[in-house]
């Protein structure tokens, strides 16, 4: 059985394609329409001589249902809606962080931006990550670990050394900075010379609570009971969103040794782009107990900005993939797969398929991304793009991942879905 969209695609492809082209058809467009019409009339065995049966049938299904136009139309609507939400979030975050910076000089206000705010990352339509820069730490120098740690979060001694940082984590000593405010040496955030993320979060949480009251946001913004991080719920004009506020040490012009990038003999991105990206440095964010987490949000944004200089369809595929994820495969307020996961899948795929020819046919390129996502979710393993030893799905709920994997497998067998 086929739904209405499939019937429309099979009814009169020639007329349908002409109807989508405004004005008189060029010679190229007429030939293209003719080829598509003939392709519909060929027996499947003939088509198989040209390409793999699975990909041909999948592409037919997507084209016949006009999924590309539908997805991209929804993606544009999503962009407009989220743009309005981000504007509201920005105004509230700016006021809160301005008040926080007045109370504690170690934290900066997050500025408002009319174009793009690098401090705000959209994880899903109702979930945002806001990095709050800290002040008073300048002149970072990367050092190799030379001592064991024997302290608890309360400052008492323990007989055995603490667990070493994982691949995407590191200790942070105040002595690693050539210039530092004396406040970073205070015991509210410092233990034996280390600036401890969970101590910073404890201080920051109290500042956020005070700022909500001082700014009279109590009816609009509320703290969420998540003790390992600072999350707030905010009522916007259209829905409630959840925002994680993360103290962040910005480290410009330096690239961490743990990020062994670019990999040898890789053609994407270009060497010139790589050097530009690395010159912007990285961040350290407070998202665990003892160790600061490496973040490459600015590098990721620079990779996204000029994806399709060669005229490819990478960005459109990413938008369609994200829309399918949010509408079909992994909807909900706290999705197990976020836009950051999809972005990482895109980067790995761009690196594996660096040539312009690989990104000229939307349907084929989209299916390639879906297959990569399905493999990662099924195996519960997605390598961080800049630090491949780190698995971004390590702490994700296995049951939720399995459910997403089943939906992805169903889509790959029949890439024709009914969007809400």
Coordinates of C-alpha atoms in Angstrom, one line a residue:
X1 CA 0.0 0.0 0.0
X2 CA 1.1 3.6 -0.6
X3 CA -0.1 6.8 1.0
X4 CA -1.3 9.9 -0.8
X5 CA 2.2 11.3 -1.4
X6 CA 3.4 8.2 -3.1
X7 CA 0.4 8.1 -5.3
X8 CA 1.0 11.7 -6.3
X9 CA 4.6 10.9 -7.1
X10 CA 3.6 7.9 -9.4
X11 CA 0.5 9.6 -10.9
X12 CA 2.3 11.9 -13.3
X13 CA 5.9 12.6 -12.5
X14 CA 6.4 14.6 -15.7
X15 CA 3.7 17.1 -14.8
X16 CA 4.6 17.2 -11.2
X17 CA 8.2 18.0 -11.9
X18 CA 7.3 20.7 -14.4
X19 CA 4.9 22.2 -11.8
X20 CA 7.8 22.6 -9.3
X21 CA 9.9 24.6 -11.9
X22 CA 8.7 28.2 -12.1
X23 CA 8.7 29.7 -15.6
X24 CA 9.7 28.0 -18.8
X25 CA 11.9 24.9 -18.5
X26 CA 15.5 25.1 -19.6
X27 CA 16.9 22.4 -21.9
X28 CA 18.8 21.0 -18.9
X29 CA 15.5 20.9 -16.8
X30 CA 13.6 19.2 -19.7
X31 CA 16.2 16.5 -20.0
X32 CA 16.3 16.0 -16.3
X33 CA 12.5 15.6 -16.1
X34 CA 12.6 13.2 -19.1
X35 CA 15.3 11.1 -17.4
X36 CA 13.3 10.9 -14.2
X37 CA 10.1 10.0 -16.1
X38 CA 12.0 7.2 -18.0
X39 CA 13.5 6.0 -14.8
X40 CA 10.0 5.3 -13.4
X41 CA 9.2 3.2 -16.5
X42 CA 12.3 1.0 -16.4
X43 CA 12.1 -2.4 -14.7
X44 CA 14.0 -2.7 -11.5
X45 CA 16.5 -5.1 -13.0
X46 CA 17.6 -2.4 -15.5
X47 CA 18.0 0.2 -12.8
X48 CA 20.2 -2.2 -10.8
X49 CA 22.8 -2.0 -13.5
X50 CA 23.2 1.7 -12.7
X51 CA 23.3 1.7 -8.9
X52 CA 22.5 -0.4 -5.8
X53 CA 18.9 -1.5 -5.6
X54 CA 18.5 -0.4 -2.0
X55 CA 19.7 3.2 -2.7
X56 CA 17.6 3.5 -5.9
X57 CA 14.4 2.4 -4.2
X58 CA 15.2 4.6 -1.2
X59 CA 15.8 7.6 -3.5
X60 CA 12.6 6.9 -5.4
X61 CA 10.7 6.8 -2.1
X62 CA 12.1 10.1 -0.9
X63 CA 11.7 11.8 -4.3
X64 CA 8.2 10.4 -4.9
X65 CA 7.0 11.7 -1.6
X66 CA 8.7 15.0 -2.1
X67 CA 10.3 14.5 1.4
X68 CA 13.1 17.0 0.7
X69 CA 10.9 20.0 0.1
X70 CA 8.7 19.0 3.1
X71 CA 11.6 18.6 5.4
X72 CA 13.3 21.8 4.4
X73 CA 10.1 23.8 4.7
X74 CA 9.7 22.4 8.2
X75 CA 13.3 23.2 8.9
X76 CA 12.8 26.8 7.9
X77 CA 9.8 27.1 10.1
X78 CA 11.8 25.5 12.9
X79 CA 14.5 28.1 12.4
X80 CA 12.1 31.0 12.6
X81 CA 10.5 29.7 15.8
X82 CA 13.8 28.9 17.5
X83 CA 15.1 32.3 16.5
X84 CA 12.3 33.9 18.5
X85 CA 12.9 31.6 21.4
X86 CA 16.6 32.3 21.4
X87 CA 15.9 36.1 21.5
X88 CA 13.8 35.6 24.6
X89 CA 16.4 33.4 26.2
X90 CA 19.1 35.9 25.4
X91 CA 17.4 38.7 27.1
X92 CA 16.8 36.7 30.3
X93 CA 20.3 35.2 30.3
X94 CA 21.9 38.7 29.8
X95 CA 20.0 40.1 32.8
X96 CA 20.8 37.2 35.0
X97 CA 24.5 37.0 34.2
X98 CA 24.9 40.8 34.5
X99 CA 23.5 40.6 38.0
X100 CA 25.8 37.6 38.7
X101 CA 28.9 39.5 37.5
X102 CA 27.9 42.3 39.9
X103 CA 27.8 39.9 42.8
X104 CA 31.0 38.0 41.9
X105 CA 33.7 39.5 39.7
X106 CA 34.8 36.0 38.6
X107 CA 31.8 35.6 36.2
X108 CA 31.1 37.6 33.1
X109 CA 27.8 38.7 31.7
X110 CA 26.7 36.9 28.5
X111 CA 26.2 39.7 25.9
X112 CA 23.1 40.0 23.7
X113 CA 23.6 39.6 19.9
X114 CA 21.3 40.4 17.0
X115 CA 23.1 38.0 14.6
X116 CA 24.6 34.9 16.3
X117 CA 25.4 34.3 19.9
X118 CA 28.3 31.9 20.3
X119 CA 27.5 31.5 24.0
X120 CA 24.1 29.9 23.3
X121 CA 23.8 26.4 21.7
X122 CA 20.5 24.9 20.7
X123 CA 20.5 21.2 21.7
X124 CA 16.8 20.8 20.8
X125 CA 13.9 23.2 20.4
X126 CA 13.3 23.1 24.2
X127 CA 16.9 22.5 25.4
X128 CA 19.7 25.1 25.4
X129 CA 23.3 25.2 26.6
X130 CA 24.6 28.6 27.7
X131 CA 28.3 29.0 28.4
X132 CA 29.1 31.7 31.0
X133 CA 32.7 33.0 30.6
X134 CA 34.8 33.4 33.7
X135 CA 37.1 36.4 34.3
X136 CA 40.5 36.7 35.8
X137 CA 42.3 33.8 34.2
X138 CA 44.7 34.7 31.4
X139 CA 47.8 33.4 29.7
X140 CA 47.1 29.7 29.8
X141 CA 50.0 27.2 29.6
X142 CA 49.4 23.6 29.0
X143 CA 51.3 21.4 31.4
X144 CA 51.8 17.6 31.7
X145 CA 50.4 16.1 34.9
X146 CA 53.2 15.9 37.5
X147 CA 51.4 15.1 40.7
X148 CA 48.7 12.9 42.1
X149 CA 45.6 14.3 43.8
X150 CA 44.6 13.0 47.3
X151 CA 41.7 15.3 48.3
X152 CA 38.0 15.0 48.5
X153 CA 35.6 17.7 47.4
X154 CA 35.5 18.9 51.0
X155 CA 39.3 19.2 51.1
X156 CA 40.1 16.3 53.3
X157 CA 42.8 13.8 52.5
X158 CA 42.2 10.4 51.0
X159 CA 44.7 7.4 51.1
X160 CA 44.5 6.6 47.4
X161 CA 44.9 9.0 44.5
X162 CA 41.9 10.3 42.6
X163 CA 40.9 8.9 39.2
X164 CA 42.9 10.4 36.4
X165 CA 41.1 12.6 33.8
X166 CA 39.4 10.8 30.8
X167 CA 40.2 11.7 27.2
X168 CA 37.9 14.7 27.1
X169 CA 38.8 16.0 30.6
X170 CA 41.7 17.6 32.5
X171 CA 42.8 19.1 35.8
X172 CA 43.1 22.8 35.9
X173 CA 45.7 24.5 38.2
X174 CA 45.6 28.2 38.9
X175 CA 49.4 28.2 38.2
X176 CA 48.7 27.3 34.6
X177 CA 47.7 30.9 34.1
X178 CA 50.3 33.7 33.9
X179 CA 47.7 36.1 35.3
X180 CA 44.9 35.3 37.7
X181 CA 42.7 37.1 40.2
X182 CA 43.3 36.2 43.8
X183 CA 39.7 35.1 44.1
X184 CA 40.5 32.0 42.1
X185 CA 42.9 30.9 45.0
X186 CA 40.1 31.1 47.5
X187 CA 38.9 27.8 49.2
X188 CA 35.4 28.2 47.8
X189 CA 36.7 27.1 44.4
X190 CA 40.3 26.0 45.0
X191 CA 41.7 22.8 46.6
X192 CA 45.5 22.4 46.8
X193 CA 46.1 24.7 43.8
X194 CA 43.4 23.1 41.6
X195 CA 40.3 25.1 40.4
X196 CA 37.7 22.4 41.0
X197 CA 34.7 22.5 38.7
X198 CA 32.1 21.2 41.2
X199 CA 33.2 23.9 43.7
X200 CA 32.8 26.5 41.0
X201 CA 29.3 25.1 40.2
X202 CA 28.3 25.3 43.9
X203 CA 29.3 29.0 44.0
X204 CA 27.6 29.7 40.6
X205 CA 24.4 27.9 41.6
X206 CA 23.9 30.2 44.6
X207 CA 24.6 33.2 42.4
X208 CA 21.9 32.1 39.9
X209 CA 19.4 31.6 42.6
X210 CA 20.0 35.1 44.0
X211 CA 19.9 36.7 40.6
X212 CA 16.5 35.1 39.8
X213 CA 15.1 36.8 42.9
X214 CA 16.9 40.1 42.4
X215 CA 15.8 40.4 38.7
X216 CA 12.2 39.5 39.7
X217 CA 12.2 36.4 37.4
X218 CA 10.6 34.1 40.0
X219 CA 7.4 33.7 37.9
X220 CA 9.3 33.0 34.7
X221 CA 12.5 31.3 35.7
X222 CA 13.0 28.5 38.2
X223 CA 15.9 26.3 39.3
X224 CA 15.7 22.6 38.3
X225 CA 16.7 20.0 40.9
X226 CA 19.8 18.7 39.1
X227 CA 22.7 18.8 41.5
X228 CA 25.5 17.9 39.1
X229 CA 24.9 21.0 36.9
X230 CA 23.1 24.3 36.9
X231 CA 19.8 24.0 35.0
X232 CA 16.9 26.4 35.0
X233 CA 13.4 26.2 33.4
X234 CA 12.1 29.3 31.6
X235 CA 8.7 30.1 30.4
X236 CA 8.8 31.7 26.9
X237 CA 5.9 33.1 24.9
X238 CA 5.4 29.7 23.1
X239 CA 6.7 27.0 25.4
X240 CA 8.8 26.1 28.4
X241 CA 12.5 25.5 27.8
X242 CA 15.3 24.1 29.9
X243 CA 18.7 25.9 30.0
X244 CA 22.0 24.6 31.3
X245 CA 24.2 27.4 32.5
X246 CA 27.9 26.4 32.4
X247 CA 30.9 28.4 33.8
X248 CA 33.5 28.3 31.0
X249 CA 37.2 29.1 30.8
X250 CA 37.9 30.5 27.4
X251 CA 41.4 29.7 26.1
X252 CA 42.1 31.5 22.8
X253 CA 45.0 30.9 20.4
X254 CA 45.9 27.6 22.0
X255 CA 45.0 24.1 20.8
X256 CA 45.0 21.2 23.3
X257 CA 47.4 18.3 23.0
X258 CA 44.5 15.8 23.5
X259 CA 42.9 17.0 20.3
X260 CA 45.0 15.2 17.7
X261 CA 43.4 17.0 14.7
X262 CA 43.5 17.1 11.8
X263 CA 44.1 13.4 11.2
X264 CA 46.9 12.3 8.8
X265 CA 46.1 12.5 5.0
X266 CA 42.6 13.8 5.4
X267 CA 41.3 16.2 2.8
X268 CA 38.5 17.8 4.7
X269 CA 38.6 20.5 5.8
X270 CA 41.4 22.2 3.8
X271 CA 44.7 22.9 5.6
X272 CA 44.0 26.7 5.5
X273 CA 40.7 26.2 7.2
X274 CA 42.3 23.9 9.8
X275 CA 44.9 26.5 10.8
X276 CA 42.2 29.2 11.0
X277 CA 40.0 27.0 13.2
X278 CA 42.8 26.0 15.6
X279 CA 43.8 29.7 16.0
X280 CA 40.5 30.3 17.8
X281 CA 41.5 27.9 20.6
X282 CA 39.1 25.9 22.8
X283 CA 37.2 26.1 26.1
X284 CA 37.1 24.3 29.4
X285 CA 33.6 23.9 30.9
X286 CA 32.6 23.0 34.4
X287 CA 30.5 19.9 33.9
X288 CA 32.0 17.3 36.3
X289 CA 33.4 17.0 39.8
X290 CA 37.2 17.2 39.6
X291 CA 38.0 17.5 35.9
X292 CA 37.2 20.3 33.4
X293 CA 35.7 19.2 30.1
X294 CA 37.2 20.2 26.8
X295 CA 34.8 22.1 24.5
X296 CA 35.3 23.1 20.9
X297 CA 32.1 25.0 20.3
X298 CA 33.8 27.8 18.3
X299 CA 35.7 25.4 16.1
X300 CA 32.5 23.5 15.4
X301 CA 30.7 26.7 14.5
X302 CA 33.5 27.6 12.1
X303 CA 33.2 24.2 10.4
X304 CA 29.5 24.6 10.0
X305 CA 29.6 28.1 8.6
X306 CA 31.1 27.3 5.2
X307 CA 30.1 23.7 4.7
X308 CA 29.0 24.1 1.1
X309 CA 31.5 26.4 -0.6
X310 CA 31.7 23.8 -3.4
X311 CA 28.0 24.0 -4.0
X312 CA 27.1 20.8 -2.1
X313 CA 24.1 19.9 -0.1
X314 CA 25.7 19.2 3.3
X315 CA 23.8 21.9 5.2
X316 CA 20.5 20.9 3.7
X317 CA 21.1 17.3 4.6
X318 CA 22.0 18.3 8.1
X319 CA 18.8 20.3 8.4
X320 CA 16.7 17.5 7.1
X321 CA 18.4 15.0 9.4
X322 CA 17.8 17.2 12.4
X323 CA 14.1 17.7 11.4
X324 CA 13.6 13.9 11.1
X325 CA 15.3 13.4 14.4
X326 CA 13.0 15.9 16.2
X327 CA 9.8 14.9 14.5
X328 CA 10.1 11.1 14.1
X329 CA 13.1 9.3 15.6
X330 CA 13.8 11.1 18.8
X331 CA 11.2 13.7 19.8
X332 CA 10.7 15.0 23.3
X333 CA 11.9 17.5 25.8
X334 CA 15.1 15.8 26.8
X335 CA 16.1 13.7 23.8
X336 CA 18.8 11.1 24.0
X337 CA 20.2 12.3 20.7
X338 CA 20.8 16.1 20.4
X339 CA 21.8 18.4 17.6
X340 CA 25.4 18.1 18.8
X341 CA 25.3 14.4 18.1
X342 CA 24.0 14.9 14.6
X343 CA 26.6 17.6 14.0
X344 CA 29.3 15.2 15.0
X345 CA 27.9 12.6 12.6
X346 CA 28.0 15.2 9.8
X347 CA 31.6 16.1 10.5
X348 CA 32.8 12.5 10.4
X349 CA 30.9 11.9 7.2
X350 CA 32.3 15.1 5.6
X351 CA 35.8 13.9 6.4
X352 CA 35.1 10.4 5.0
X353 CA 33.5 11.9 1.8
X354 CA 35.5 15.1 1.2
X355 CA 34.7 15.5 -2.5
X356 CA 32.1 17.8 -4.1
X357 CA 30.7 14.9 -6.1
X358 CA 29.7 13.1 -2.9
X359 CA 27.3 16.0 -2.0
X360 CA 25.5 16.8 -5.2
X361 CA 22.5 14.4 -4.8
X362 CA 20.4 15.3 -1.7
X363 CA 18.7 11.9 -1.3
X364 CA 21.8 9.9 -1.6
X365 CA 23.8 12.1 0.8
X366 CA 20.9 12.2 3.3
X367 CA 20.7 8.4 3.4
X368 CA 24.5 8.2 3.9
X369 CA 24.1 10.4 7.0
X370 CA 21.2 8.3 8.3
X371 CA 23.2 5.1 7.9
X372 CA 26.1 6.6 9.8
X373 CA 23.8 7.7 12.6
X374 CA 22.1 4.3 12.7
X375 CA 25.5 2.6 13.0
X376 CA 26.6 4.9 15.9
X377 CA 23.3 4.6 17.8
X378 CA 23.1 0.8 17.3
X379 CA 26.7 0.4 18.6
X380 CA 26.1 3.0 21.3
X381 CA 29.4 4.6 20.2
X382 CA 29.9 8.0 18.6
X383 CA 33.5 9.3 18.6
X384 CA 34.0 13.0 19.5
X385 CA 35.2 14.7 16.3
X386 CA 38.2 16.4 17.8
X387 CA 39.0 13.8 20.5
X388 CA 38.1 10.4 19.0
X389 CA 39.0 8.5 22.2
X390 CA 35.9 10.0 23.8
X391 CA 32.5 8.3 23.2
X392 CA 29.7 10.9 23.2
X393 CA 27.1 8.2 23.8
X394 CA 29.0 6.7 26.8
X395 CA 26.5 7.8 29.4
X396 CA 23.3 7.8 27.2
X397 CA 20.4 5.6 28.2
X398 CA 20.7 2.3 26.4
X399 CA 17.0 1.6 26.2
X400 CA 16.4 5.0 24.5
X401 CA 19.2 4.5 22.1
X402 CA 17.8 1.1 21.1
X403 CA 14.4 2.6 20.4
X404 CA 16.0 5.3 18.2
X405 CA 18.0 2.6 16.4
X406 CA 14.8 0.7 15.6
X407 CA 13.2 3.8 14.1
X408 CA 16.3 4.5 12.0
X409 CA 16.4 0.9 10.7
X410 CA 12.7 1.2 9.7
X411 CA 13.4 4.5 7.9
X412 CA 16.3 3.0 6.0
X413 CA 14.1 0.1 4.8
X414 CA 11.3 2.5 3.8
X415 CA 12.5 6.2 3.6
X416 CA 9.0 7.5 3.3
X417 CA 7.6 8.8 6.5
X418 CA 4.5 10.8 7.5
X419 CA 5.6 13.9 9.2
X420 CA 3.5 15.5 12.0

